[in-house]
Coordinates of C-alpha atoms in Angstrom, one line a residue:
Chain A
M1 CA -27.2 26.2 -15.0
S2 CA -23.7 26.4 -13.6
S3 CA -21.0 23.8 -14.0
V4 CA -21.7 20.1 -13.9
V5 CA -19.7 16.8 -13.8
F6 CA -20.8 13.4 -15.1
G7 CA -20.0 10.4 -13.0
V8 CA -20.3 7.0 -14.7
D9 CA -20.2 3.6 -13.1
V10 CA -19.9 0.8 -15.8
G11 CA -21.2 -2.6 -14.6
G12 CA -21.3 -5.8 -16.5
T13 CA -25.0 -5.4 -17.4
T14 CA -25.8 -1.7 -16.7
V15 CA -24.1 1.6 -16.9
K16 CA -25.1 4.1 -14.2
I17 CA -24.7 7.7 -15.1
G18 CA -25.1 10.6 -12.8
M19 CA -25.0 14.3 -13.3
F20 CA -23.5 16.2 -10.3
D21 CA -22.8 19.9 -9.5
Q22 CA -19.2 20.8 -8.7
D23 CA -19.8 20.3 -5.0
G24 CA -20.8 16.7 -5.6
N25 CA -24.5 17.2 -5.2
K26 CA -26.4 14.6 -7.3
L27 CA -28.7 16.4 -9.8
D28 CA -29.8 13.4 -11.9
V29 CA -29.2 9.7 -12.4
W30 CA -30.1 7.3 -15.2
E31 CA -29.1 4.0 -16.6
I32 CA -28.3 2.5 -19.9
P33 CA -27.5 -1.2 -20.8
T34 CA -23.9 -2.3 -21.1
R35 CA -23.5 -3.7 -24.6
T36 CA -20.6 -6.1 -24.0
G37 CA -20.8 -7.8 -27.4
D38 CA -18.3 -7.1 -30.2
K39 CA -15.5 -6.9 -27.6
G40 CA -17.4 -4.1 -25.8
I41 CA -16.8 -1.7 -28.7
N42 CA -20.1 0.1 -28.2
I43 CA -19.8 0.8 -24.4
L44 CA -18.0 4.1 -24.5
P45 CA -19.9 5.4 -27.6
D46 CA -23.2 4.5 -25.9
I47 CA -22.1 6.5 -22.8
A48 CA -21.0 9.4 -24.9
R49 CA -24.3 9.5 -26.8
S50 CA -26.4 9.2 -23.6
I51 CA -24.5 12.1 -22.0
Q52 CA -24.9 14.3 -25.1
E53 CA -28.6 13.6 -25.1
K54 CA -28.9 14.6 -21.5
M55 CA -26.9 17.8 -22.3
D56 CA -29.2 18.6 -25.2
A57 CA -32.3 18.0 -23.2
Q58 CA -31.1 20.1 -20.3
K59 CA -29.6 22.8 -22.6
I60 CA -26.1 22.3 -21.1
E61 CA -23.2 23.6 -23.2
K62 CA -19.9 21.8 -23.4
D63 CA -18.1 24.6 -21.6
Q64 CA -20.3 24.0 -18.6
V65 CA -19.1 20.4 -18.2
L66 CA -16.1 20.1 -16.0
G67 CA -15.5 16.6 -17.0
I68 CA -16.6 13.0 -17.2
G69 CA -15.4 10.4 -14.6
I70 CA -15.7 6.7 -15.4
G71 CA -15.2 3.6 -13.2
V72 CA -14.9 0.3 -14.9
P73 CA -14.7 -3.4 -13.7
G74 CA -11.0 -3.9 -14.6
P75 CA -7.5 -2.6 -13.6
V76 CA -7.0 1.0 -14.6
D77 CA -3.7 2.8 -14.0
S78 CA -3.2 6.5 -13.2
S79 CA -3.1 7.5 -16.9
G80 CA -6.6 6.1 -17.5
T81 CA -5.3 3.0 -19.3
V82 CA -7.4 -0.2 -18.7
H83 CA -5.3 -3.4 -18.6
V84 CA -7.9 -5.9 -19.8
A85 CA -11.5 -5.9 -18.5
V86 CA -12.7 -9.4 -19.1
N87 CA -16.4 -8.7 -18.2
L88 CA -16.6 -5.9 -20.7
G89 CA -14.7 -7.7 -23.4
W90 CA -12.0 -5.0 -23.3
G91 CA -8.3 -5.4 -23.9
T92 CA -5.8 -2.7 -23.1
F93 CA -6.4 0.9 -24.2
N94 CA -6.7 4.4 -22.7
I95 CA -10.2 5.1 -21.6
S96 CA -9.7 8.8 -20.9
E97 CA -8.3 9.5 -24.4
T98 CA -11.0 7.5 -26.1
M99 CA -13.8 9.2 -24.3
E100 CA -12.2 12.6 -24.8
S101 CA -12.1 12.1 -28.5
L102 CA -15.7 10.9 -28.5
T103 CA -17.1 13.8 -26.5
G104 CA -14.5 16.6 -26.6
I105 CA -14.9 16.6 -22.8
K106 CA -12.0 16.0 -20.3
T107 CA -12.3 12.4 -18.9
A108 CA -10.8 10.6 -16.0
A109 CA -11.0 6.9 -15.5
G110 CA -10.4 4.4 -12.7
N111 CA -11.1 0.8 -11.5
D112 CA -14.6 0.6 -10.1
A113 CA -13.6 -0.6 -6.6
N114 CA -10.9 2.1 -6.5
V115 CA -13.3 4.8 -7.6
A116 CA -15.9 3.6 -5.1
A117 CA -13.2 4.1 -2.4
L118 CA -12.6 7.6 -3.6
G119 CA -16.4 8.2 -3.4
E120 CA -16.7 6.9 0.1
C121 CA -13.7 9.0 1.1
W122 CA -15.3 12.1 -0.4
K123 CA -18.9 11.9 0.6
G124 CA -19.5 8.6 2.4
G125 CA -18.2 6.6 5.4
G126 CA -14.7 8.0 4.9
K127 CA -15.6 11.7 4.7
G128 CA -12.9 13.9 6.2
H129 CA -10.1 11.3 5.9
K130 CA -7.2 11.3 3.5
D131 CA -5.6 8.0 4.3
M132 CA -8.3 5.4 3.9
I133 CA -9.0 1.9 2.7
L134 CA -12.4 0.7 1.4
V135 CA -12.9 -3.0 1.6
T136 CA -15.9 -4.4 -0.2
L137 CA -17.1 -7.7 1.2
G138 CA -19.3 -9.3 -1.5
T139 CA -19.1 -12.4 -3.6
G140 CA -15.4 -11.6 -3.7
V141 CA -13.4 -9.1 -1.7
G142 CA -12.5 -5.9 -3.5
G143 CA -10.9 -2.7 -2.3
G144 CA -9.4 0.7 -2.9
I145 CA -6.7 2.5 -1.1
I146 CA -6.6 6.3 -0.7
A147 CA -3.2 7.7 0.2
N148 CA -2.9 11.3 1.0
G149 CA -6.3 11.9 -0.6
K150 CA -5.3 10.3 -3.9
L151 CA -6.1 6.8 -5.3
L152 CA -3.3 4.3 -5.2
T153 CA -3.7 2.7 -8.6
G154 CA -0.4 0.8 -8.8
S155 CA 1.6 0.4 -12.0
T156 CA -1.0 -1.6 -13.9
G157 CA -4.2 -0.7 -12.0
A158 CA -4.1 -3.6 -9.6
G159 CA -3.3 -1.4 -6.6
G160 CA -5.8 -1.9 -3.8
E161 CA -7.0 -5.2 -5.2
I162 CA -6.7 -6.6 -1.7
G163 CA -8.9 -9.6 -2.2
H164 CA -5.9 -11.6 -3.4
V165 CA -3.4 -10.7 -0.6
H166 CA -2.2 -14.0 1.0
I167 CA -3.4 -14.2 4.6
D168 CA -3.7 -17.9 5.5
D169 CA -1.0 -20.5 5.3
D170 CA -3.4 -23.4 6.1
E171 CA -6.0 -22.9 3.4
K172 CA -6.1 -26.0 1.2
D173 CA -8.9 -24.8 -1.2
Q174 CA -7.7 -23.0 -4.3
C175 CA -8.9 -19.4 -4.9
N176 CA -10.4 -18.5 -8.2
C177 CA -7.2 -16.6 -8.9
G178 CA -5.2 -19.8 -8.7
N179 CA -3.5 -19.1 -5.4
Y180 CA -4.2 -20.5 -1.9
G181 CA -5.1 -18.6 1.2
C182 CA -6.2 -15.3 -0.4
F183 CA -8.1 -12.8 1.7
E184 CA -11.1 -13.2 -0.6
E185 CA -11.3 -17.0 0.2
E186 CA -11.9 -16.3 3.8
A187 CA -13.5 -12.8 4.1
S188 CA -16.0 -12.8 1.2
A189 CA -19.7 -13.7 1.3
T190 CA -18.6 -17.0 -0.3
G191 CA -15.9 -17.3 2.4
I192 CA -18.2 -17.1 5.3
V193 CA -20.4 -19.9 3.8
R194 CA -17.3 -22.0 3.4
I195 CA -16.4 -21.4 7.0
A196 CA -19.9 -22.2 8.0
N197 CA -20.0 -25.5 6.1
R198 CA -16.7 -26.5 7.7
I199 CA -17.8 -25.7 11.2
L200 CA -21.2 -27.4 10.7
A201 CA -19.6 -30.5 9.4
K202 CA -17.1 -30.7 12.2
S203 CA -19.5 -30.3 15.1
N204 CA -22.7 -32.0 16.3
E205 CA -24.0 -29.0 18.1
P206 CA -27.6 -28.0 17.2
S207 CA -28.0 -24.9 15.0
V208 CA -30.9 -23.3 13.1
L209 CA -28.4 -23.2 10.2
R210 CA -28.7 -26.9 9.8
E211 CA -32.2 -26.5 8.4
K212 CA -31.4 -23.7 6.1
K213 CA -29.6 -22.8 2.9
V214 CA -26.6 -21.2 4.5
S215 CA -25.9 -17.6 3.4
S216 CA -24.0 -14.7 4.8
R217 CA -27.2 -13.0 5.8
E218 CA -28.7 -16.1 7.5
I219 CA -25.5 -16.7 9.4
F220 CA -25.4 -13.1 10.8
A221 CA -29.1 -13.2 11.5
S222 CA -28.9 -16.5 13.3
A223 CA -25.9 -15.3 15.3
A224 CA -27.8 -12.2 16.3
A225 CA -30.7 -14.3 17.4
G226 CA -28.5 -16.3 19.8
D227 CA -27.5 -19.4 17.8
K228 CA -24.3 -20.5 19.4
L229 CA -22.8 -22.2 16.3
A230 CA -23.7 -19.3 14.1
Q231 CA -21.8 -17.1 16.6
K232 CA -18.8 -19.4 16.3
I233 CA -19.0 -19.0 12.6
T234 CA -19.2 -15.2 12.7
E235 CA -16.3 -15.1 15.2
R236 CA -14.2 -17.1 12.8
Y237 CA -15.2 -14.9 9.9
G238 CA -14.2 -11.8 12.0
Y239 CA -10.9 -13.4 12.8
Y240 CA -10.0 -13.7 9.1
L241 CA -11.4 -10.3 8.2
G242 CA -9.4 -8.6 11.0
K243 CA -6.2 -10.6 10.1
G244 CA -6.5 -9.6 6.4
L245 CA -7.1 -6.0 7.1
A246 CA -4.2 -5.9 9.6
I247 CA -1.9 -7.1 6.9
V248 CA -3.1 -4.5 4.5
A249 CA -3.0 -1.8 7.1
S250 CA 0.6 -2.7 8.1
V251 CA 1.6 -1.8 4.6
T252 CA -0.3 1.5 4.1
N253 CA -1.1 2.8 7.6
P254 CA -4.6 4.1 7.0
E255 CA -6.4 6.4 9.4
L256 CA -9.7 4.6 8.7
I257 CA -10.9 1.4 7.1
V258 CA -14.4 1.5 5.6
L259 CA -16.4 -1.7 5.3
G260 CA -18.7 -2.0 2.3
G261 CA -20.3 -4.6 0.1
G262 CA -23.2 -7.0 0.9
V263 CA -21.6 -8.6 4.0
S264 CA -21.2 -5.1 5.5
K265 CA -25.0 -5.0 5.9
A266 CA -24.4 -7.1 9.0
G267 CA -23.5 -3.7 10.5
G268 CA -21.3 -2.6 13.4
I269 CA -21.0 -6.2 14.8
L270 CA -18.4 -6.8 12.1
I271 CA -16.1 -4.2 13.7
T272 CA -16.5 -5.9 17.1
L273 CA -15.7 -9.2 15.5
L274 CA -12.7 -8.2 13.5
K275 CA -11.0 -6.0 16.2
P276 CA -9.2 -8.7 18.3
S277 CA -7.4 -10.3 15.3
F278 CA -6.8 -6.9 13.7
D279 CA -5.0 -5.9 16.9
Q280 CA -3.2 -9.2 17.1
Y281 CA -1.8 -9.1 13.6
C282 CA -1.4 -5.3 12.9
F283 CA 2.0 -3.6 13.3
Q284 CA 1.6 -1.4 16.4
G285 CA 2.6 1.7 14.5
A286 CA -0.5 1.2 12.3
R287 CA -2.8 -0.3 14.8
D288 CA -4.5 2.9 15.9
C289 CA -6.9 2.7 12.9
K290 CA -10.6 3.5 13.0
F291 CA -13.4 1.5 11.3
S292 CA -16.7 2.6 9.8
L293 CA -19.4 1.3 7.4
A294 CA -19.8 2.5 3.9
T295 CA -22.8 4.8 3.4
L296 CA -23.1 5.4 -0.3
G297 CA -24.1 1.9 -1.4
N298 CA -24.2 1.5 -5.2
D299 CA -23.8 5.2 -5.7
A300 CA -20.2 5.2 -4.4
G301 CA -18.8 4.6 -7.9
M302 CA -20.5 7.6 -9.4
Y303 CA -19.4 9.9 -6.6
G304 CA -15.9 8.6 -6.9
A305 CA -15.9 9.1 -10.6
V306 CA -16.9 12.7 -10.1
R307 CA -14.2 13.2 -7.5
L308 CA -11.6 11.8 -9.9
V309 CA -12.5 14.5 -12.4
L310 CA -12.4 17.3 -9.8
Q311 CA -9.0 16.1 -8.5
K312 CA -7.3 16.3 -11.9
Chain B
M1 CA 26.6 29.8 -7.7
S2 CA 23.0 28.9 -8.8
S3 CA 20.4 27.3 -6.6
V4 CA 21.2 24.6 -4.1
V5 CA 19.2 22.1 -1.9
F6 CA 20.4 20.6 1.3
G7 CA 19.7 16.9 2.0
V8 CA 20.0 15.7 5.5
D9 CA 20.0 12.1 6.8
V10 CA 19.7 12.0 10.6
G11 CA 21.1 8.8 12.1
G12 CA 21.3 7.8 15.8
T13 CA 24.9 8.8 16.1
T14 CA 25.8 10.9 13.0
V15 CA 23.9 13.4 10.9
K16 CA 24.9 13.3 7.2
I17 CA 24.4 16.6 5.3
G18 CA 24.8 17.0 1.6
M19 CA 24.6 20.1 -0.6
F20 CA 23.1 19.3 -4.1
D21 CA 22.3 21.4 -7.2
Q22 CA 18.7 21.4 -8.3
D23 CA 19.4 18.5 -10.7
G24 CA 20.4 16.3 -7.8
N25 CA 24.2 16.5 -8.4
K26 CA 26.1 16.1 -5.1
L27 CA 28.3 19.2 -4.5
D28 CA 29.5 18.6 -1.0
V29 CA 28.9 16.2 1.9
W30 CA 29.9 16.4 5.6
E31 CA 28.8 15.0 8.9
I32 CA 28.1 16.2 12.4
P33 CA 27.4 14.2 15.5
T34 CA 23.8 13.6 16.5
R35 CA 23.3 14.9 20.1
T36 CA 20.5 12.7 21.4
G37 CA 20.8 14.0 25.0
D38 CA 18.2 16.3 26.5
K39 CA 15.4 14.6 24.5
G40 CA 17.3 15.4 21.3
I41 CA 16.5 19.1 21.6
N42 CA 19.9 20.1 20.0
I43 CA 19.6 18.0 16.9
L44 CA 17.7 20.4 14.6
P45 CA 19.5 23.6 15.9
D46 CA 22.9 21.8 15.3
I47 CA 21.8 21.0 11.7
A48 CA 20.6 24.6 11.1
R49 CA 23.9 26.0 12.4
S50 CA 26.0 23.6 10.3
I51 CA 24.0 24.5 7.2
Q52 CA 24.3 28.2 7.9
E53 CA 28.1 27.8 8.4
K54 CA 28.4 26.1 5.0
M55 CA 26.3 28.8 3.4
D56 CA 28.6 31.5 4.9
A57 CA 31.8 29.7 3.9
Q58 CA 30.5 29.2 0.3
K59 CA 28.9 32.7 0.2
I60 CA 25.5 31.2 -0.5
E61 CA 22.5 33.6 0.0
K62 CA 19.3 32.4 1.5
D63 CA 17.4 33.0 -1.7
Q64 CA 19.7 30.6 -3.6
V65 CA 18.6 27.8 -1.3
L66 CA 15.5 25.9 -2.7
G67 CA 15.0 24.1 0.6
I68 CA 16.2 21.6 3.2
G69 CA 15.1 18.0 3.2
I70 CA 15.4 15.8 6.3
G71 CA 15.1 12.1 6.8
V72 CA 14.8 10.9 10.4
P73 CA 14.6 7.4 12.1
G74 CA 11.0 7.6 13.1
P75 CA 7.5 7.8 11.5
V76 CA 6.9 11.1 9.7
D77 CA 3.5 11.9 8.1
S78 CA 3.0 13.9 4.9
S79 CA 2.8 17.2 6.9
G80 CA 6.3 16.7 8.3
T81 CA 5.1 15.7 11.8
V82 CA 7.2 13.0 13.5
H83 CA 5.3 10.6 15.7
V84 CA 7.9 9.7 18.3
A85 CA 11.5 8.9 17.3
V86 CA 12.8 6.8 20.1
N87 CA 16.4 6.8 19.0
L88 CA 16.6 10.6 18.9
G89 CA 14.7 11.1 22.1
W90 CA 11.9 12.9 20.2
G91 CA 8.2 13.0 20.9
T92 CA 5.7 14.3 18.4
F93 CA 6.2 17.6 16.7
N94 CA 6.4 19.1 13.2
I95 CA 10.0 18.9 11.9
S96 CA 9.3 21.1 8.9
E97 CA 7.9 24.0 10.8
T98 CA 10.6 23.8 13.5
M99 CA 13.4 23.8 10.9
E100 CA 11.8 26.6 8.9
S101 CA 11.6 28.8 12.0
L102 CA 15.2 28.0 12.8
T103 CA 16.6 28.7 9.3
G104 CA 14.0 30.7 7.4
I105 CA 14.3 28.1 4.7
K106 CA 11.5 25.9 3.4
T107 CA 11.9 22.4 4.8
A108 CA 10.4 19.0 4.0
A109 CA 10.8 16.0 6.3
G110 CA 10.2 12.2 6.0
N111 CA 11.0 8.9 7.6
D112 CA 14.5 7.7 6.8
A113 CA 13.6 4.5 5.0
N114 CA 10.8 6.2 3.1
V115 CA 13.1 9.0 2.0
A116 CA 15.8 6.4 1.0
A117 CA 13.1 4.9 -1.2
L118 CA 12.5 8.2 -2.8
G119 CA 16.2 8.6 -3.4
E120 CA 16.6 5.2 -5.0
C121 CA 13.5 6.0 -7.2
W122 CA 15.0 9.3 -8.3
K123 CA 18.7 8.5 -8.8
G124 CA 19.3 4.9 -7.9
G125 CA 18.1 1.4 -8.6
G126 CA 14.5 2.6 -9.2
K127 CA 15.4 5.4 -11.6
G128 CA 12.7 6.0 -14.2
H129 CA 9.9 4.2 -12.2
K130 CA 7.0 5.8 -10.5
D131 CA 5.5 2.9 -8.7
M132 CA 8.2 1.3 -6.7
I133 CA 9.0 -0.3 -3.3
L134 CA 12.4 -0.2 -1.6
V135 CA 12.9 -3.0 0.9
T136 CA 16.0 -2.7 3.1
L137 CA 17.3 -6.0 4.4
G138 CA 19.5 -5.2 7.4
T139 CA 19.3 -6.0 11.1
G140 CA 15.6 -5.4 10.6
V141 CA 13.5 -5.1 7.4
G142 CA 12.5 -1.5 6.5
G143 CA 11.0 -0.1 3.4
G144 CA 9.4 2.7 1.5
I145 CA 6.6 2.8 -1.0
I146 CA 6.5 5.2 -3.9
A147 CA 3.0 5.4 -5.5
N148 CA 2.7 7.5 -8.7
G149 CA 6.0 9.2 -7.9
K150 CA 5.1 10.2 -4.4
L151 CA 5.9 8.7 -1.0
L152 CA 3.2 6.8 0.7
T153 CA 3.6 8.0 4.3
G154 CA 0.3 6.7 5.8
S155 CA -1.7 8.6 8.4
T156 CA 0.9 8.5 11.1
G157 CA 4.1 8.0 9.1
A158 CA 4.1 4.2 9.3
G159 CA 3.3 3.7 5.7
G160 CA 5.8 1.4 4.0
E161 CA 7.0 0.0 7.4
I162 CA 6.8 -3.4 5.8
G163 CA 9.0 -5.2 8.2
H164 CA 6.1 -5.9 10.5
V165 CA 3.6 -7.2 7.9
H166 CA 2.5 -10.7 9.0
I167 CA 3.8 -13.3 6.5
D168 CA 4.1 -16.6 8.4
D169 CA 1.5 -18.4 10.5
D170 CA 4.0 -21.0 11.8
E171 CA 6.5 -18.7 13.4
K172 CA 6.6 -19.4 17.2
D173 CA 9.4 -16.9 18.0
Q174 CA 8.2 -13.4 19.0
C175 CA 9.2 -10.4 16.9
N176 CA 10.7 -7.4 18.7
C177 CA 7.5 -5.6 17.9
G178 CA 5.5 -8.1 20.0
N179 CA 3.8 -9.9 17.1
Y180 CA 4.6 -13.3 15.6
G181 CA 5.5 -14.1 12.0
C182 CA 6.5 -10.6 10.9
F183 CA 8.3 -10.2 7.6
E184 CA 11.4 -8.9 9.5
E185 CA 11.6 -12.1 11.6
E186 CA 12.3 -14.1 8.4
A187 CA 13.8 -11.8 5.9
S188 CA 16.3 -9.7 7.9
A189 CA 20.0 -10.4 8.4
T190 CA 18.9 -11.7 11.8
G191 CA 16.2 -13.8 10.2
I192 CA 18.6 -15.7 7.9
V193 CA 20.8 -16.5 10.9
R194 CA 17.7 -17.9 12.7
I195 CA 16.8 -19.9 9.7
A196 CA 20.4 -21.2 9.5
N197 CA 20.5 -22.2 13.1
R198 CA 17.3 -24.1 12.8
I199 CA 18.4 -26.0 9.7
L200 CA 21.9 -26.7 11.1
A201 CA 20.3 -28.1 14.3
K202 CA 17.8 -30.3 12.4
S203 CA 20.3 -31.9 10.1
N204 CA 23.5 -33.9 10.4
E205 CA 24.7 -32.9 6.9
P206 CA 28.3 -31.5 6.9
S207 CA 28.6 -27.8 6.3
V208 CA 31.4 -25.3 6.5
L209 CA 28.9 -23.2 8.5
R210 CA 29.3 -25.6 11.5
E211 CA 32.8 -24.3 12.2
K212 CA 32.0 -20.6 11.8
K213 CA 30.1 -17.8 13.5
V214 CA 27.1 -17.8 11.2
S215 CA 26.3 -14.5 9.6
S216 CA 24.3 -13.4 6.6
R217 CA 27.5 -12.8 4.7
E218 CA 29.0 -16.2 5.6
I219 CA 25.9 -18.0 4.6
F220 CA 25.7 -16.5 1.1
A221 CA 29.5 -16.9 0.6
S222 CA 29.3 -20.6 1.6
A223 CA 26.3 -21.1 -0.6
A224 CA 28.2 -19.5 -3.5
A225 CA 31.2 -21.8 -2.8
G226 CA 28.9 -24.9 -3.1
D227 CA 28.0 -25.7 0.5
K228 CA 24.8 -27.7 0.1
L229 CA 23.4 -26.9 3.6
A230 CA 24.2 -23.2 3.1
Q231 CA 22.3 -23.4 -0.2
K232 CA 19.3 -24.9 1.6
I233 CA 19.4 -22.0 4.0
T234 CA 19.6 -19.3 1.3
E235 CA 16.7 -21.1 -0.6
R236 CA 14.6 -21.0 2.6
Y237 CA 15.5 -17.3 3.1
G238 CA 14.5 -16.6 -0.5
Y239 CA 11.2 -18.3 0.1
Y240 CA 10.3 -15.9 2.9
L241 CA 11.7 -12.9 1.1
G242 CA 9.6 -13.7 -2.0
K243 CA 6.5 -14.5 0.0
G244 CA 6.7 -11.2 2.0
L245 CA 7.3 -9.1 -1.0
A246 CA 4.4 -10.9 -2.8
I247 CA 2.1 -9.9 0.0
V248 CA 3.2 -6.3 -0.1
A249 CA 3.1 -6.2 -4.0
S250 CA -0.4 -7.6 -4.0
V251 CA -1.5 -4.5 -2.0
T252 CA 0.3 -1.8 -4.0
N253 CA 1.1 -3.3 -7.5
P254 CA 4.6 -1.8 -7.9
E255 CA 6.4 -1.8 -11.3
L256 CA 9.6 -2.5 -9.5
I257 CA 11.0 -3.7 -6.2
V258 CA 14.4 -2.5 -5.2
L259 CA 16.4 -4.6 -2.7
G260 CA 18.7 -2.6 -0.4
G261 CA 20.4 -3.0 3.0
G262 CA 23.3 -5.2 4.1
V263 CA 21.8 -8.5 2.9
S264 CA 21.4 -7.1 -0.6
K265 CA 25.2 -7.2 -1.0
A266 CA 24.6 -10.9 -1.7
G267 CA 23.6 -9.5 -5.2
G268 CA 21.4 -10.8 -8.0
I269 CA 21.2 -14.3 -6.6
L270 CA 18.7 -12.9 -4.1
I271 CA 16.3 -12.2 -7.0
T272 CA 16.7 -15.7 -8.3
L273 CA 16.0 -17.1 -4.8
L274 CA 12.9 -15.0 -4.1
K275 CA 11.2 -15.3 -7.5
P276 CA 9.6 -18.8 -7.1
S277 CA 7.7 -17.9 -3.9
F278 CA 7.0 -14.4 -5.2
D279 CA 5.2 -15.9 -8.1
Q280 CA 3.5 -18.4 -5.9
Y281 CA 2.0 -15.9 -3.5
C282 CA 1.6 -12.7 -5.5
F283 CA -1.8 -11.8 -7.1
Q284 CA -1.4 -12.4 -10.8
G285 CA -2.5 -8.8 -11.6
A286 CA 0.6 -7.6 -9.7
R287 CA 3.0 -10.5 -10.5
D288 CA 4.6 -8.8 -13.5
C289 CA 6.9 -6.9 -11.2
K290 CA 10.6 -6.3 -11.8
F291 CA 13.4 -6.5 -9.3
S292 CA 16.7 -4.6 -9.0
L293 CA 19.4 -3.8 -6.4
A294 CA 19.8 -0.5 -4.7
T295 CA 22.7 1.5 -5.9
L296 CA 23.0 4.6 -3.7
G297 CA 24.1 2.9 -0.5
N298 CA 24.2 5.2 2.5
D299 CA 23.6 8.2 0.3
A300 CA 20.0 7.2 -0.6
G301 CA 18.6 9.1 2.3
M302 CA 20.3 12.4 1.3
Y303 CA 19.2 12.1 -2.3
G304 CA 15.6 11.3 -1.2
A305 CA 15.6 14.3 1.2
V306 CA 16.6 16.5 -1.7
R307 CA 13.9 15.0 -3.9
L308 CA 11.3 15.6 -1.2
V309 CA 12.1 19.3 -1.3
L310 CA 12.0 19.5 -5.1
Q311 CA 8.6 17.7 -5.2
K312 CA 6.9 20.1 -2.9

């Protein structure tokens, strides 16, 4: 067997580990539980052991391993230092150095959303682009910025954490982060439900949504089926999504914005919905920006972790 | 003489050329006019000739020249391609390649504000930092973003053009760019005069500003001298400055923001004025950001151009 790279995506309950060849072809994937107890002290040793077992089973020598890449749910700077990862129980320490001393294998580490952006840029919806943003529209809004092919990590790993960019002066509800009017408050799966509840409460128009538990999926499905009020809700959602992305794009001037996360399953209609407000709010020098949908799903983090190793 | 680098700052009327040693010490500076006629076709040949004359006069051989760095007033991407520079009459072409064919010397090119940021990061107010933003508060608001020590140029050179990031939903006046509520509308020298005129018109309070032609300098001087209305104006200005920088910092998570341009002559009071709204609007993961004042003045562009060469 020729050279391999391990790509690791650490989640709050499960660690996903993939073995890839040096061209980024996936050879094997498996999972182990994330042991978050004892301040998460077992997480990296568990990963190191699991990788070693795989190497033993497949008769892979250490010198065939180009490196290990790890994405974690917390801010990680360009040196591989994580600055507190609450969900893992972690404080501040250098993940790369710790993992290297556990395995003797070169390790690169990054924030999970950032690493996912690198994955989509390499093998997914952003393939062929070097200035790209991935925005993940889930329970919250996450993101990653690729500038000239490299991750923008920021000084303490919060670079590309675009969910808490201020985009709305009129929002009176407080964001989980403590601020008001964050991108995440309006453009997440939670955000569209909030928008829906407001519009439903304000109007007497009939809507199939009045008889349902309102969710992002229901709203988009009802809009697609012709429900006028649901369409009004998705339009409003698109307005906020476009406005927020315009603000971010005016800072970094990407060639492409890739939409990922649960809400992105609504598909290409999202791009149609966000375009008018994107064009309205984006600086004209950055307005000529393309949009696409993420394609790697939950594998994006592993691919990006591998890419992080190969870029070093 | 050992190795030298030429740093060139192209302005709308004058080209500033500096000769530096490889450690960034300034050896010589001179200026030539910018001939913007005939679609600016003479600008680069004029610079090439002037540099050659300097080399001849100082008996500098081509192999002693490490390179030429050029900053221009227009968007320049990471390949050195300028995407229309209206003030120079230029369309879209590769500055680096053109200059290399004129001189036979390796050339790097960038946008003037971006290159100034690189200069401040290398030798000025941002020295010792690798994740930094320079914001220039002049007639407009310009800027440059340094991420992990490198310029963030964006896909078409508009990266770091933070003057047109949307920061205010209530602004009814249109920005020069065509949008409403741009950072530049509120935080430029023009912006503070607009703020002043609004506050003066709304209030009957006495103020020394009522007898003067209101300018950024007058406003800050009057505020420092104890004029209550002038203080209200500078506070409002600080609010917008802090809010805009918070939005940008929430995207890129800089370690330091350097304030430059004419308005920054007001000094450290600006930092005091912007801090409350910066803290209010910035994502907490990026809030621990320092502020300083630019120190290189009009030389920042030359220093940054030299740095651009040495980084290649």
